[in-house]
Amino acid sequence: MTGTPDPAPRPVRWAGEGLWITFEGGDGVGKSTQVALLDEWLRERGRTVVHTREPGGTPVGTLIREIVLHHRGHIAPRAEALLYAADRAHHVAELVVPSLERGEVVLQDRYLDSSVAYQGAGRVLDADEVRGISMWAAGGLLPNLTILLDLDPSVARQRLDGDDKPFDRLESEQEEFHVRVREAFLELAAAEPDRFFVLDAALPADVIAQRIRARVEGELGSRS
Ligand code: TYD
């Protein structure tokens, strides 16, 4: 088998109506809390917010999420990468782009950076190939802003251990896997400093929320 789907589209930052913000980071870094806090803050300011996630932001995506996160047996790495990409293709086409075109703010828990970091970190797949597949799936579209919550995986693991939820397939991976995921996210952020806003997720949640609001206020100001 050879390389990525051809032609892989060139990356394009969303430049139309609305505002598209994705949240990234390892498991247990506190993403869900921060997405919910930003959602509330934006709604209080009269914005129409679409709070969504990958995998699973659409009815089709919910079915795919069940397979990729809860299937008990082995899934071949290429099949796993394609399942995330299929979820993404449908999500971007059916929910994200239409919402943005209506001028809404899309807050999205995970996007293609998660595929590069997680599927690439398995070491079986080449990160550029994984990215190419996702770029093809998403028509090359990148968000206006990506908020990366960065945390030492051993601290994140302690937070997850405190939850009652059973671990999904990815959360059950060994510590070295999560260390590679963290490094991959930081490399992605360093490569695209304009798009990424990196925050230390060990800070108190209200401090992180405040910094995110300040950054988002700037983004909203620059487009009104
Ligand atoms: P998430 O929804 O953040 O988990 P939870 O709701 O259980 O806190 O993410 C689900 C898992 O999916 C997470 O371990 C990362 C993984 N994932 C990938 O491996 N590749 C991807 O492309 C995406 C979007 C997620």
Tab-separated table of C-alpha atoms and ligand atoms in Angstrom:
chain	number	residue	atom	x	y	z
A	1	MET	CA	0.000	0.000	0.000
A	2	THR	CA	1.225	3.502	-0.693
A	3	GLY	CA	0.908	6.948	0.898
A	4	THR	CA	-1.993	9.295	1.457
A	5	PRO	CA	-5.076	9.750	-0.695
A	6	ASP	CA	-4.111	11.785	-3.712
A	7	PRO	CA	-4.687	14.661	-4.193
A	8	ALA	CA	-4.576	15.653	-0.496
A	9	PRO	CA	-6.024	19.190	-0.289
A	10	ARG	CA	-3.876	22.072	0.867
A	11	PRO	CA	-4.642	23.209	4.429
A	12	VAL	CA	-6.964	26.252	4.553
A	13	ARG	CA	-7.855	28.121	7.750
A	14	TRP	CA	-11.585	28.854	7.954
A	15	ALA	CA	-12.044	32.412	6.667
A	16	GLY	CA	-15.822	32.665	6.343
A	17	GLU	CA	-18.551	33.660	8.772
A	18	GLY	CA	-18.647	32.434	12.372
A	19	LEU	CA	-15.763	31.312	14.561
A	20	TRP	CA	-14.388	27.779	14.763
A	21	ILE	CA	-12.474	26.771	17.877
A	22	THR	CA	-11.149	23.280	18.533
A	23	PHE	CA	-9.880	21.919	21.859
A	24	GLU	CA	-7.069	19.377	22.020
A	25	GLY	CA	-5.024	17.548	24.605
A	26	GLY	CA	-4.510	14.148	26.199
A	27	ASP	CA	-7.113	12.254	28.182
A	28	GLY	CA	-7.872	13.759	31.597
A	29	VAL	CA	-6.510	17.268	30.910
A	30	GLY	CA	-9.852	18.973	31.612
A	31	LYS	CA	-10.984	19.767	28.071
A	32	SER	CA	-14.668	19.078	28.669
A	33	THR	CA	-14.737	21.478	31.637
A	34	GLN	CA	-13.134	24.253	29.607
A	35	VAL	CA	-15.384	23.752	26.572
A	36	ALA	CA	-18.440	23.949	28.857
A	37	LEU	CA	-17.167	27.123	30.601
A	38	LEU	CA	-16.425	28.874	27.310
A	39	ASP	CA	-19.791	27.785	25.921
A	40	GLU	CA	-21.584	29.350	28.913
A	41	TRP	CA	-19.580	32.567	28.675
A	42	LEU	CA	-20.269	32.972	24.950
A	43	ARG	CA	-23.999	32.316	25.365
A	44	GLU	CA	-24.173	34.938	28.113
A	45	ARG	CA	-22.774	37.339	25.525
A	46	GLY	CA	-25.576	36.502	23.120
A	47	ARG	CA	-23.602	34.256	20.778
A	48	THR	CA	-25.155	31.211	19.168
A	49	VAL	CA	-22.871	28.340	20.100
A	50	VAL	CA	-22.647	24.846	18.656
A	51	HIS	CA	-20.912	22.592	21.161
A	52	THR	CA	-19.736	19.458	19.414
A	53	ARG	CA	-17.072	16.770	19.481
A	54	GLU	CA	-15.141	14.149	17.536
A	55	PRO	CA	-15.719	11.333	17.364
A	56	GLY	CA	-19.497	11.485	17.718
A	57	GLY	CA	-20.751	14.964	16.773
A	58	THR	CA	-23.521	13.623	14.512
A	59	PRO	CA	-25.875	10.599	14.588
A	60	VAL	CA	-23.566	8.754	12.158
A	61	GLY	CA	-20.607	9.834	14.272
A	62	THR	CA	-22.244	8.424	17.399
A	63	LEU	CA	-22.291	5.004	15.739
A	64	ILE	CA	-18.643	5.358	14.698
A	65	ARG	CA	-17.698	6.499	18.214
A	66	GLU	CA	-19.194	3.342	19.642
A	67	ILE	CA	-16.958	1.235	17.372
A	68	VAL	CA	-13.678	3.141	17.817
A	69	LEU	CA	-13.949	3.642	21.564
A	70	HIS	CA	-15.899	0.650	22.820
A	71	HIS	CA	-15.356	-2.254	20.447
A	72	ARG	CA	-13.760	-4.965	22.585
A	73	GLY	CA	-11.568	-6.651	19.984
A	74	HIS	CA	-8.597	-5.468	17.924
A	75	ILE	CA	-9.131	-2.845	15.199
A	76	ALA	CA	-6.438	-2.691	12.498
A	77	PRO	CA	-4.603	0.662	12.794
A	78	ARG	CA	-5.496	1.777	9.253
A	79	ALA	CA	-9.134	0.905	9.849
A	80	GLU	CA	-9.093	2.894	13.091
A	81	ALA	CA	-7.590	5.929	11.320
A	82	LEU	CA	-10.240	5.667	8.586
A	83	LEU	CA	-13.076	5.412	11.111
A	84	TYR	CA	-11.965	8.667	12.779
A	85	ALA	CA	-11.595	10.222	9.315
A	86	ALA	CA	-15.081	9.034	8.277
A	87	ASP	CA	-16.585	10.566	11.415
A	88	ARG	CA	-14.696	13.790	10.621
A	89	ALA	CA	-15.760	13.964	6.971
A	90	HIS	CA	-19.417	13.648	7.897
A	91	HIS	CA	-19.147	16.017	10.872
A	92	VAL	CA	-17.409	18.808	8.952
A	93	ALA	CA	-19.774	18.565	5.971
A	94	GLU	CA	-23.037	18.144	7.854
A	95	LEU	CA	-22.603	20.127	11.065
A	96	VAL	CA	-19.471	22.293	11.314
A	97	VAL	CA	-19.492	24.126	7.974
A	98	PRO	CA	-23.284	24.749	7.889
A	99	SER	CA	-23.124	26.152	11.463
A	100	LEU	CA	-20.214	28.438	10.602
A	101	GLU	CA	-21.973	29.620	7.459
A	102	ARG	CA	-24.880	30.736	9.659
A	103	GLY	CA	-22.379	32.838	11.639
A	104	GLU	CA	-22.356	30.615	14.727
A	105	VAL	CA	-19.478	29.842	17.066
A	106	VAL	CA	-18.448	26.189	16.854
A	107	LEU	CA	-16.735	24.827	19.969
A	108	GLN	CA	-15.334	21.447	19.084
A	109	ASP	CA	-13.856	18.893	21.463
A	110	ARG	CA	-11.048	17.309	19.328
A	111	TYR	CA	-10.308	17.502	15.600
A	112	LEU	CA	-7.662	16.235	13.216
A	113	ASP	CA	-4.748	17.081	15.519
A	114	SER	CA	-6.065	14.269	17.745
A	115	SER	CA	-5.736	11.824	14.864
A	116	VAL	CA	-2.148	12.870	14.166
A	117	ALA	CA	-1.221	12.701	17.862
A	118	TYR	CA	-3.066	9.500	18.817
A	119	GLN	CA	-2.972	7.375	15.660
A	120	GLY	CA	0.573	8.579	14.904
A	121	ALA	CA	1.676	7.849	18.503
A	122	GLY	CA	0.768	4.190	18.080
A	123	ARG	CA	3.996	4.119	15.978
A	124	VAL	CA	2.332	1.837	13.439
A	125	LEU	CA	1.175	4.639	11.177
A	126	ASP	CA	3.137	7.544	9.818
A	127	ALA	CA	1.855	10.832	11.276
A	128	ASP	CA	1.965	12.566	7.856
A	129	GLU	CA	-0.135	9.818	6.310
A	130	VAL	CA	-2.681	10.084	9.108
A	131	ARG	CA	-2.800	13.832	8.632
A	132	GLY	CA	-3.211	13.415	4.865
A	133	ILE	CA	-6.211	11.135	5.310
A	134	SER	CA	-7.850	13.594	7.714
A	135	MET	CA	-7.107	16.531	5.456
A	136	TRP	CA	-8.767	14.713	2.587
A	137	ALA	CA	-11.748	13.882	4.796
A	138	ALA	CA	-12.125	17.483	5.964
A	139	GLY	CA	-11.485	19.123	2.586
A	140	GLY	CA	-8.337	20.681	4.089
A	141	LEU	CA	-10.295	22.930	6.475
A	142	LEU	CA	-8.572	24.081	9.652
A	143	PRO	CA	-10.174	25.987	12.541
A	144	ASN	CA	-9.549	29.637	13.433
A	145	LEU	CA	-8.121	28.667	16.802
A	146	THR	CA	-6.963	25.456	18.493
A	147	ILE	CA	-6.682	25.467	22.276
A	148	LEU	CA	-4.207	22.859	23.500
A	149	LEU	CA	-4.415	21.902	27.177
A	150	ASP	CA	-1.038	20.473	28.057
A	151	LEU	CA	-0.502	18.230	31.071
A	152	ASP	CA	1.930	15.589	32.294
A	153	PRO	CA	0.177	12.264	31.478
A	154	SER	CA	0.845	10.857	34.961
A	155	VAL	CA	-1.088	13.781	36.506
A	156	ALA	CA	-3.862	13.348	33.928
A	157	ARG	CA	-4.034	9.644	34.748
A	158	GLN	CA	-4.568	10.417	38.445
A	159	ARG	CA	-7.498	12.654	37.473
A	160	LEU	CA	-9.026	9.895	35.330
A	161	ASP	CA	-8.531	7.357	38.143
A	162	GLY	CA	-10.682	9.629	40.317
A	163	ASP	CA	-13.620	9.319	37.857
A	164	ASP	CA	-16.071	6.443	38.060
A	165	LYS	CA	-16.137	5.967	34.260
A	166	PRO	CA	-14.493	2.786	32.871
A	167	PHE	CA	-11.509	3.457	30.558
A	168	ASP	CA	-12.140	3.413	26.785
A	169	ARG	CA	-9.730	1.782	24.284
A	170	LEU	CA	-7.402	4.772	24.066
A	171	GLU	CA	-7.422	5.624	27.756
A	172	SER	CA	-6.345	2.035	28.489
A	173	GLU	CA	-3.070	2.463	26.558
A	174	GLN	CA	0.233	2.361	28.463
A	175	GLU	CA	1.870	5.463	29.897
A	176	GLU	CA	4.534	5.654	27.120
A	177	PHE	CA	1.744	5.968	24.559
A	178	HIS	CA	0.312	8.983	26.380
A	179	VAL	CA	3.774	10.527	26.685
A	180	ARG	CA	4.124	10.260	22.876
A	181	VAL	CA	0.648	11.761	22.413
A	182	ARG	CA	1.633	14.749	24.547
A	183	GLU	CA	4.885	15.258	22.623
A	184	ALA	CA	3.032	15.025	19.319
A	185	PHE	CA	0.538	17.713	20.363
A	186	LEU	CA	3.361	20.029	21.447
A	187	GLU	CA	5.152	19.491	18.122
A	188	LEU	CA	1.967	20.299	16.216
A	189	ALA	CA	1.537	23.479	18.256
A	190	ALA	CA	5.142	24.546	17.650
A	191	ALA	CA	4.681	24.024	13.900
A	192	GLU	CA	1.558	26.238	13.754
A	193	PRO	CA	1.933	28.900	16.452
A	194	ASP	CA	-0.713	31.148	14.841
A	195	ARG	CA	-3.420	28.551	15.104
A	196	PHE	CA	-2.514	27.021	18.487
A	197	PHE	CA	-2.932	28.544	21.937
A	198	VAL	CA	-1.139	26.300	24.453
A	199	LEU	CA	-2.112	26.387	28.117
A	200	ASP	CA	-0.677	24.674	31.168
A	201	ALA	CA	-3.542	22.419	32.267
A	202	ALA	CA	-2.055	22.096	35.770
A	203	LEU	CA	-3.268	25.657	36.494
A	204	PRO	CA	-6.582	26.099	38.346
A	205	ALA	CA	-9.600	25.701	36.042
A	206	ASP	CA	-10.789	29.295	36.574
A	207	VAL	CA	-7.376	30.702	35.609
A	208	ILE	CA	-7.335	28.612	32.428
A	209	ALA	CA	-10.907	29.701	31.624
A	210	GLN	CA	-9.950	33.349	32.064
A	211	ARG	CA	-6.999	33.033	29.672
A	212	ILE	CA	-9.133	31.272	27.095
A	213	ARG	CA	-11.793	34.016	27.301
A	214	ALA	CA	-9.183	36.728	26.789
A	215	ARG	CA	-7.874	34.988	23.689
A	216	VAL	CA	-11.354	34.318	22.294
A	217	GLU	CA	-12.402	37.914	22.962
A	218	GLY	CA	-9.448	38.955	20.785
A	219	GLU	CA	-10.536	36.585	18.007
A	220	LEU	CA	-14.122	37.879	18.136
A	221	GLY	CA	-12.922	41.495	18.187
A	222	SER	CA	-10.731	40.984	15.134
A	223	ARG	CA	-13.716	39.833	13.077
A	224	SER	CA	-16.438	42.313	14.076
B	1	TYD	P1	-12.811	12.163	24.248
B	1	TYD	O1	-14.142	12.362	23.601
B	1	TYD	O2	-12.019	13.363	24.605
B	1	TYD	O3	-12.960	11.176	25.482
B	1	TYD	P2	-13.986	11.223	26.721
B	1	TYD	O4	-15.275	11.796	26.250
B	1	TYD	O5	-14.061	9.761	27.080
B	1	TYD	O6	-13.296	12.060	27.741
B	1	TYD	O7	-11.894	11.336	23.259
B	1	TYD	C1	-12.114	10.037	22.950
B	1	TYD	C2	-10.829	9.327	22.600
B	1	TYD	O8	-10.666	9.268	21.189
B	1	TYD	C3	-9.567	9.932	23.161
B	1	TYD	O9	-8.875	8.940	23.901
B	1	TYD	C4	-8.745	10.287	21.938
B	1	TYD	C5	-9.310	9.437	20.851
B	1	TYD	N1	-9.207	9.996	19.500
B	1	TYD	C6	-8.292	9.465	18.596
B	1	TYD	O10	-7.541	8.545	18.932
B	1	TYD	N2	-8.243	9.964	17.324
B	1	TYD	C7	-9.047	10.974	16.908
B	1	TYD	O11	-8.976	11.402	15.739
B	1	TYD	C8	-9.989	11.534	17.852
B	1	TYD	C9	-10.900	12.650	17.428
B	1	TYD	C10	-10.040	11.013	19.133
